[in-house]
Amino acid sequence: GHWEGDLITGKLNQTAVGTLVDRCSRYTMLLHLPEDHGADAVRDAMTEAVERMPAQLRKTLTWDQGIEMAKHLQITDTTGVKVYFCNPHSPWERPTNENNNGLLRQYMPKGSDLSVHGRDDLDTYEDRLNNRPRKTLGWLTPIEYLTQVLEEDITVALTG
């Protein structure tokens, strides 16, 4: 429920896709921003993504200092997710997201037009990343790991 987020940008920073990665499970969600990656578009896409998450995964989000998060208070008011910001020019403060963005570049190369990737494409990339075994997860996939964590939460809640 503690997420890291960022925008990956395309040619001349004119196109972008938003990325959200859960720090615990490495589960990835992509924000479709086909025409605009300003504050209003990011707020709307972020709100839609957070509303698809199970409630127990809606805790915090750490983002960089980008202007696209100018509406972060509205995101928090709408979703309950508290937004925090890294220090300027400090990508190492979001290491999970930076690693994940590198993996995404195999599908969306630097310098390319990211607006050509529709929602169906982003769903495919999410699926590939979320079903990719990770050494840091003991070779489980993010989906397998997240499923275990959520099932443990339910078991504890029912027996507690």
PDB file of N, CA and C in Angstrom, residues 4-11 13-21 28-38 41-42 45-46 49 52 63-64 68-69 94 97-98 100-105 107-110 112-126 129:
ATOM      1  N   GLU A   4       5.286   4.082  -5.153  1.00  0.00           N
ATOM      2  CA  GLU A   4       6.174   5.072  -5.755  1.00  0.00           C
ATOM      3  C   GLU A   4       5.637   5.354  -7.145  1.00  0.00           C
ATOM      4  N   GLY A   5       5.726   6.608  -7.577  1.00  0.00           N
ATOM      5  CA  GLY A   5       5.189   6.965  -8.876  1.00  0.00           C
ATOM      6  C   GLY A   5       6.072   7.933  -9.627  1.00  0.00           C
ATOM      7  N   ASP A   6       5.817   8.008 -10.930  1.00  0.00           N
ATOM      8  CA  ASP A   6       6.617   8.859 -11.801  1.00  0.00           C
ATOM      9  C   ASP A   6       5.938   8.927 -13.161  1.00  0.00           C
ATOM     10  N   LEU A   7       6.429   9.818 -13.991  1.00  0.00           N
ATOM     11  CA  LEU A   7       6.062   9.834 -15.403  1.00  0.00           C
ATOM     12  C   LEU A   7       7.267   9.380 -16.192  1.00  0.00           C
ATOM     13  N   ILE A   8       7.037   8.504 -17.167  1.00  0.00           N
ATOM     14  CA  ILE A   8       8.074   8.283 -18.163  1.00  0.00           C
ATOM     15  C   ILE A   8       7.617   9.079 -19.377  1.00  0.00           C
ATOM     16  N   THR A   9       8.541   9.790 -19.955  1.00  0.00           N
ATOM     17  CA  THR A   9       8.175  10.674 -21.058  1.00  0.00           C
ATOM     18  C   THR A   9       8.776  10.175 -22.364  1.00  0.00           C
ATOM     19  N   GLY A  10       8.136  10.591 -23.430  1.00  0.00           N
ATOM     20  CA  GLY A  10       8.562  10.208 -24.767  1.00  0.00           C
ATOM     21  C   GLY A  10       9.319  11.326 -25.451  1.00  0.00           C
ATOM     22  N   LYS A  11       9.260  11.293 -26.755  1.00  0.00           N
ATOM     23  CA  LYS A  11       9.995  12.230 -27.596  1.00  0.00           C
ATOM     24  C   LYS A  11       9.728  13.678 -27.181  1.00  0.00           C
ATOM     25  N   ASN A  13       9.651  15.101 -24.482  1.00  0.00           N
ATOM     26  CA  ASN A  13       8.779  15.215 -23.297  1.00  0.00           C
ATOM     27  C   ASN A  13       7.351  15.621 -23.642  1.00  0.00           C
ATOM     28  N   GLN A  14       6.927  15.357 -24.866  1.00  0.00           N
ATOM     29  CA  GLN A  14       5.588  15.747 -25.290  1.00  0.00           C
ATOM     30  C   GLN A  14       4.536  14.706 -24.940  1.00  0.00           C
ATOM     31  N   THR A  15       4.948  13.455 -24.761  1.00  0.00           N
ATOM     32  CA  THR A  15       4.010  12.387 -24.419  1.00  0.00           C
ATOM     33  C   THR A  15       4.502  11.702 -23.155  1.00  0.00           C
ATOM     34  N   ALA A  16       3.566  11.086 -22.408  1.00  0.00           N
ATOM     35  CA  ALA A  16       3.964  10.461 -21.146  1.00  0.00           C
ATOM     36  C   ALA A  16       3.019   9.327 -20.773  1.00  0.00           C
ATOM     37  N   VAL A  17       3.528   8.458 -19.930  1.00  0.00           N
ATOM     38  CA  VAL A  17       2.748   7.407 -19.279  1.00  0.00           C
ATOM     39  C   VAL A  17       3.116   7.478 -17.810  1.00  0.00           C
ATOM     40  N   GLY A  18       2.117   7.446 -16.938  1.00  0.00           N
ATOM     41  CA  GLY A  18       2.373   7.451 -15.507  1.00  0.00           C
ATOM     42  C   GLY A  18       2.603   6.042 -15.000  1.00  0.00           C
ATOM     43  N   THR A  19       3.486   5.919 -14.024  1.00  0.00           N
ATOM     44  CA  THR A  19       3.773   4.611 -13.438  1.00  0.00           C
ATOM     45  C   THR A  19       3.531   4.648 -11.934  1.00  0.00           C
ATOM     46  N   LEU A  20       2.923   3.601 -11.426  1.00  0.00           N
ATOM     47  CA  LEU A  20       2.748   3.395  -9.988  1.00  0.00           C
ATOM     48  C   LEU A  20       3.262   2.001  -9.666  1.00  0.00           C
ATOM     49  N   VAL A  21       4.099   1.876  -8.643  1.00  0.00           N
ATOM     50  CA  VAL A  21       4.649   0.583  -8.253  1.00  0.00           C
ATOM     51  C   VAL A  21       4.542   0.446  -6.736  1.00  0.00           C
ATOM     52  N   THR A  28       2.545  -3.314 -10.429  1.00  0.00           N
ATOM     53  CA  THR A  28       2.618  -2.118 -11.269  1.00  0.00           C
ATOM     54  C   THR A  28       1.251  -1.746 -11.832  1.00  0.00           C
ATOM     55  N   MET A  29       0.980  -0.450 -11.827  1.00  0.00           N
ATOM     56  CA  MET A  29      -0.193   0.109 -12.512  1.00  0.00           C
ATOM     57  C   MET A  29       0.310   1.240 -13.404  1.00  0.00           C
ATOM     58  N   LEU A  30      -0.251   1.336 -14.596  1.00  0.00           N
ATOM     59  CA  LEU A  30       0.153   2.374 -15.544  1.00  0.00           C
ATOM     60  C   LEU A  30      -0.991   3.350 -15.768  1.00  0.00           C
ATOM     61  N   LEU A  31      -0.635   4.628 -15.812  1.00  0.00           N
ATOM     62  CA  LEU A  31      -1.617   5.691 -16.027  1.00  0.00           C
ATOM     63  C   LEU A  31      -1.611   6.066 -17.500  1.00  0.00           C
ATOM     64  N   HIS A  32      -2.768   5.942 -18.126  1.00  0.00           N
ATOM     65  CA  HIS A  32      -2.908   6.268 -19.547  1.00  0.00           C
ATOM     66  C   HIS A  32      -3.096   7.775 -19.678  1.00  0.00           C
ATOM     67  N   LEU A  33      -2.133   8.426 -20.307  1.00  0.00           N
ATOM     68  CA  LEU A  33      -2.153   9.878 -20.494  1.00  0.00           C
ATOM     69  C   LEU A  33      -1.913  10.185 -21.972  1.00  0.00           C
ATOM     70  N   PRO A  34      -2.877   9.849 -22.836  1.00  0.00           N
ATOM     71  CA  PRO A  34      -2.631   9.899 -24.280  1.00  0.00           C
ATOM     72  C   PRO A  34      -2.480  11.292 -24.877  1.00  0.00           C
ATOM     73  N   GLU A  35      -3.104  12.278 -24.276  1.00  0.00           N
ATOM     74  CA  GLU A  35      -3.097  13.607 -24.887  1.00  0.00           C
ATOM     75  C   GLU A  35      -2.452  14.683 -24.031  1.00  0.00           C
ATOM     76  N   ASP A  36      -2.376  14.444 -22.724  1.00  0.00           N
ATOM     77  CA  ASP A  36      -1.947  15.492 -21.810  1.00  0.00           C
ATOM     78  C   ASP A  36      -1.365  14.845 -20.563  1.00  0.00           C
ATOM     79  N   HIS A  37      -0.280  15.397 -20.041  1.00  0.00           N
ATOM     80  CA  HIS A  37       0.263  14.910 -18.781  1.00  0.00           C
ATOM     81  C   HIS A  37       0.463  16.059 -17.791  1.00  0.00           C
ATOM     82  N   GLY A  38      -0.487  17.005 -17.870  1.00  0.00           N
ATOM     83  CA  GLY A  38      -0.516  18.093 -16.907  1.00  0.00           C
ATOM     84  C   GLY A  38      -1.177  17.649 -15.605  1.00  0.00           C
ATOM     85  N   ALA A  41      -4.834  16.076 -15.790  1.00  0.00           N
ATOM     86  CA  ALA A  41      -4.860  14.740 -16.397  1.00  0.00           C
ATOM     87  C   ALA A  41      -4.249  13.700 -15.456  1.00  0.00           C
ATOM     88  N   VAL A  42      -3.150  14.055 -14.804  1.00  0.00           N
ATOM     89  CA  VAL A  42      -2.506  13.124 -13.871  1.00  0.00           C
ATOM     90  C   VAL A  42      -3.406  12.895 -12.664  1.00  0.00           C
ATOM     91  N   ALA A  45      -6.208  10.497 -13.820  1.00  0.00           N
ATOM     92  CA  ALA A  45      -5.713   9.138 -14.053  1.00  0.00           C
ATOM     93  C   ALA A  45      -5.293   8.477 -12.742  1.00  0.00           C
ATOM     94  N   MET A  46      -4.682   9.241 -11.865  1.00  0.00           N
ATOM     95  CA  MET A  46      -4.259   8.712 -10.567  1.00  0.00           C
ATOM     96  C   MET A  46      -5.469   8.314  -9.733  1.00  0.00           C
ATOM     97  N   ALA A  49      -6.897   5.092 -11.024  1.00  0.00           N
ATOM     98  CA  ALA A  49      -6.053   3.937 -10.685  1.00  0.00           C
ATOM     99  C   ALA A  49      -6.197   3.564  -9.214  1.00  0.00           C
ATOM    100  N   ARG A  52      -9.207   1.586  -8.282  1.00  0.00           N
ATOM    101  CA  ARG A  52      -9.186   0.171  -8.665  1.00  0.00           C
ATOM    102  C   ARG A  52      -8.430  -0.693  -7.653  1.00  0.00           C
ATOM    103  N   TRP A  63       6.382  10.609  -4.902  1.00  0.00           N
ATOM    104  CA  TRP A  63       6.554  11.091  -6.283  1.00  0.00           C
ATOM    105  C   TRP A  63       7.752  12.017  -6.305  1.00  0.00           C
ATOM    106  N   ASP A  64       8.216  12.350  -7.505  1.00  0.00           N
ATOM    107  CA  ASP A  64       9.291  13.332  -7.593  1.00  0.00           C
ATOM    108  C   ASP A  64       8.683  14.741  -7.534  1.00  0.00           C
ATOM    109  N   GLU A  68       3.443  18.016 -12.633  1.00  0.00           N
ATOM    110  CA  GLU A  68       2.252  17.214 -12.912  1.00  0.00           C
ATOM    111  C   GLU A  68       1.507  16.815 -11.640  1.00  0.00           C
ATOM    112  N   MET A  69       2.148  16.955 -10.485  1.00  0.00           N
ATOM    113  CA  MET A  69       1.493  16.610  -9.218  1.00  0.00           C
ATOM    114  C   MET A  69       1.002  17.842  -8.465  1.00  0.00           C
ATOM    115  N   ARG A  94      13.259   6.838  -4.852  1.00  0.00           N
ATOM    116  CA  ARG A  94      12.167   6.013  -5.398  1.00  0.00           C
ATOM    117  C   ARG A  94      12.781   4.849  -6.176  1.00  0.00           C
ATOM    118  N   ASN A  97      10.485   2.313  -8.196  1.00  0.00           N
ATOM    119  CA  ASN A  97       9.900   2.891  -9.398  1.00  0.00           C
ATOM    120  C   ASN A  97      10.943   3.077 -10.493  1.00  0.00           C
ATOM    121  N   GLU A  98      12.122   3.520 -10.135  1.00  0.00           N
ATOM    122  CA  GLU A  98      13.175   3.715 -11.141  1.00  0.00           C
ATOM    123  C   GLU A  98      13.532   2.390 -11.812  1.00  0.00           C
ATOM    124  N   ASN A 100      11.578  -0.230 -12.079  1.00  0.00           N
ATOM    125  CA  ASN A 100      10.416  -0.627 -12.872  1.00  0.00           C
ATOM    126  C   ASN A 100      10.333   0.163 -14.178  1.00  0.00           C
ATOM    127  N   ASN A 101      10.642   1.454 -14.113  1.00  0.00           N
ATOM    128  CA  ASN A 101      10.625   2.262 -15.331  1.00  0.00           C
ATOM    129  C   ASN A 101      11.639   1.734 -16.343  1.00  0.00           C
ATOM    130  N   GLY A 102      12.783   1.257 -15.852  1.00  0.00           N
ATOM    131  CA  GLY A 102      13.768   0.652 -16.736  1.00  0.00           C
ATOM    132  C   GLY A 102      13.218  -0.586 -17.432  1.00  0.00           C
ATOM    133  N   LEU A 103      12.459  -1.402 -16.681  1.00  0.00           N
ATOM    134  CA  LEU A 103      11.838  -2.586 -17.287  1.00  0.00           C
ATOM    135  C   LEU A 103      10.795  -2.183 -18.331  1.00  0.00           C
ATOM    136  N   LEU A 104      10.068  -1.116 -18.058  1.00  0.00           N
ATOM    137  CA  LEU A 104       9.037  -0.658 -19.001  1.00  0.00           C
ATOM    138  C   LEU A 104       9.620  -0.157 -20.317  1.00  0.00           C
ATOM    139  N   ARG A 105      10.847   0.310 -20.277  1.00  0.00           N
ATOM    140  CA  ARG A 105      11.462   0.859 -21.489  1.00  0.00           C
ATOM    141  C   ARG A 105      11.648  -0.193 -22.573  1.00  0.00           C
ATOM    142  N   TYR A 107       9.310  -1.927 -23.614  1.00  0.00           N
ATOM    143  CA  TYR A 107       8.051  -1.814 -24.365  1.00  0.00           C
ATOM    144  C   TYR A 107       7.833  -0.395 -24.907  1.00  0.00           C
ATOM    145  N   MET A 108       8.404   0.578 -24.215  1.00  0.00           N
ATOM    146  CA  MET A 108       8.235   1.985 -24.591  1.00  0.00           C
ATOM    147  C   MET A 108       9.601   2.657 -24.580  1.00  0.00           C
ATOM    148  N   PRO A 109      10.366   2.515 -25.657  1.00  0.00           N
ATOM    149  CA  PRO A 109      11.740   3.036 -25.688  1.00  0.00           C
ATOM    150  C   PRO A 109      11.824   4.553 -25.507  1.00  0.00           C
ATOM    151  N   LYS A 110      12.941   4.982 -24.924  1.00  0.00           N
ATOM    152  CA  LYS A 110      13.194   6.419 -24.774  1.00  0.00           C
ATOM    153  C   LYS A 110      13.162   7.075 -26.146  1.00  0.00           C
ATOM    154  N   SER A 112      10.616   7.700 -27.963  1.00  0.00           N
ATOM    155  CA  SER A 112       9.507   7.304 -28.836  1.00  0.00           C
ATOM    156  C   SER A 112       8.243   8.083 -28.464  1.00  0.00           C
ATOM    157  N   ASP A 113       7.269   8.033 -29.336  1.00  0.00           N
ATOM    158  CA  ASP A 113       5.984   8.683 -29.115  1.00  0.00           C
ATOM    159  C   ASP A 113       5.124   7.747 -28.255  1.00  0.00           C
ATOM    160  N   LEU A 114       4.944   8.092 -26.983  1.00  0.00           N
ATOM    161  CA  LEU A 114       4.218   7.216 -26.066  1.00  0.00           C
ATOM    162  C   LEU A 114       2.703   7.282 -26.248  1.00  0.00           C
ATOM    163  N   SER A 115       2.222   8.261 -26.996  1.00  0.00           N
ATOM    164  CA  SER A 115       0.778   8.366 -27.209  1.00  0.00           C
ATOM    165  C   SER A 115       0.242   7.237 -28.090  1.00  0.00           C
ATOM    166  N   VAL A 116       1.136   6.521 -28.778  1.00  0.00           N
ATOM    167  CA  VAL A 116       0.683   5.418 -29.623  1.00  0.00           C
ATOM    168  C   VAL A 116       0.307   4.183 -28.800  1.00  0.00           C
ATOM    169  N   HIS A 117       0.652   4.170 -27.524  1.00  0.00           N
ATOM    170  CA  HIS A 117       0.341   3.043 -26.648  1.00  0.00           C
ATOM    171  C   HIS A 117      -1.024   3.274 -26.007  1.00  0.00           C
ATOM    172  N   GLY A 118      -2.017   2.552 -26.504  1.00  0.00           N
ATOM    173  CA  GLY A 118      -3.373   2.690 -25.979  1.00  0.00           C
ATOM    174  C   GLY A 118      -3.545   1.974 -24.651  1.00  0.00           C
ATOM    175  N   ARG A 119      -4.731   2.100 -24.079  1.00  0.00           N
ATOM    176  CA  ARG A 119      -5.022   1.463 -22.793  1.00  0.00           C
ATOM    177  C   ARG A 119      -4.817  -0.053 -22.870  1.00  0.00           C
ATOM    178  N   ASP A 120      -5.192  -0.664 -23.981  1.00  0.00           N
ATOM    179  CA  ASP A 120      -4.989  -2.111 -24.129  1.00  0.00           C
ATOM    180  C   ASP A 120      -3.503  -2.466 -24.095  1.00  0.00           C
ATOM    181  N   ASP A 121      -2.667  -1.644 -24.722  1.00  0.00           N
ATOM    182  CA  ASP A 121      -1.223  -1.872 -24.689  1.00  0.00           C
ATOM    183  C   ASP A 121      -0.702  -1.772 -23.255  1.00  0.00           C
ATOM    184  N   LEU A 122      -1.124  -0.732 -22.548  1.00  0.00           N
ATOM    185  CA  LEU A 122      -0.667  -0.546 -21.168  1.00  0.00           C
ATOM    186  C   LEU A 122      -1.115  -1.696 -20.283  1.00  0.00           C
ATOM    187  N   ASP A 123      -2.323  -2.207 -20.513  1.00  0.00           N
ATOM    188  CA  ASP A 123      -2.797  -3.375 -19.765  1.00  0.00           C
ATOM    189  C   ASP A 123      -1.898  -4.586 -20.032  1.00  0.00           C
ATOM    190  N   THR A 124      -1.467  -4.747 -21.274  1.00  0.00           N
ATOM    191  CA  THR A 124      -0.567  -5.851 -21.624  1.00  0.00           C
ATOM    192  C   THR A 124       0.773  -5.690 -20.911  1.00  0.00           C
ATOM    193  N   TYR A 125       1.330  -4.473 -20.895  1.00  0.00           N
ATOM    194  CA  TYR A 125       2.613  -4.234 -20.233  1.00  0.00           C
ATOM    195  C   TYR A 125       2.487  -4.470 -18.724  1.00  0.00           C
ATOM    196  N   GLU A 126       1.385  -4.001 -18.133  1.00  0.00           N
ATOM    197  CA  GLU A 126       1.139  -4.252 -16.711  1.00  0.00           C
ATOM    198  C   GLU A 126       1.131  -5.753 -16.450  1.00  0.00           C
ATOM    199  N   LEU A 129       4.638  -7.286 -16.609  1.00  0.00           N
ATOM    200  CA  LEU A 129       5.451  -6.959 -15.435  1.00  0.00           C
ATOM    201  C   LEU A 129       4.927  -7.631 -14.172  1.00  0.00           C
TER     202      LEU A 129
END
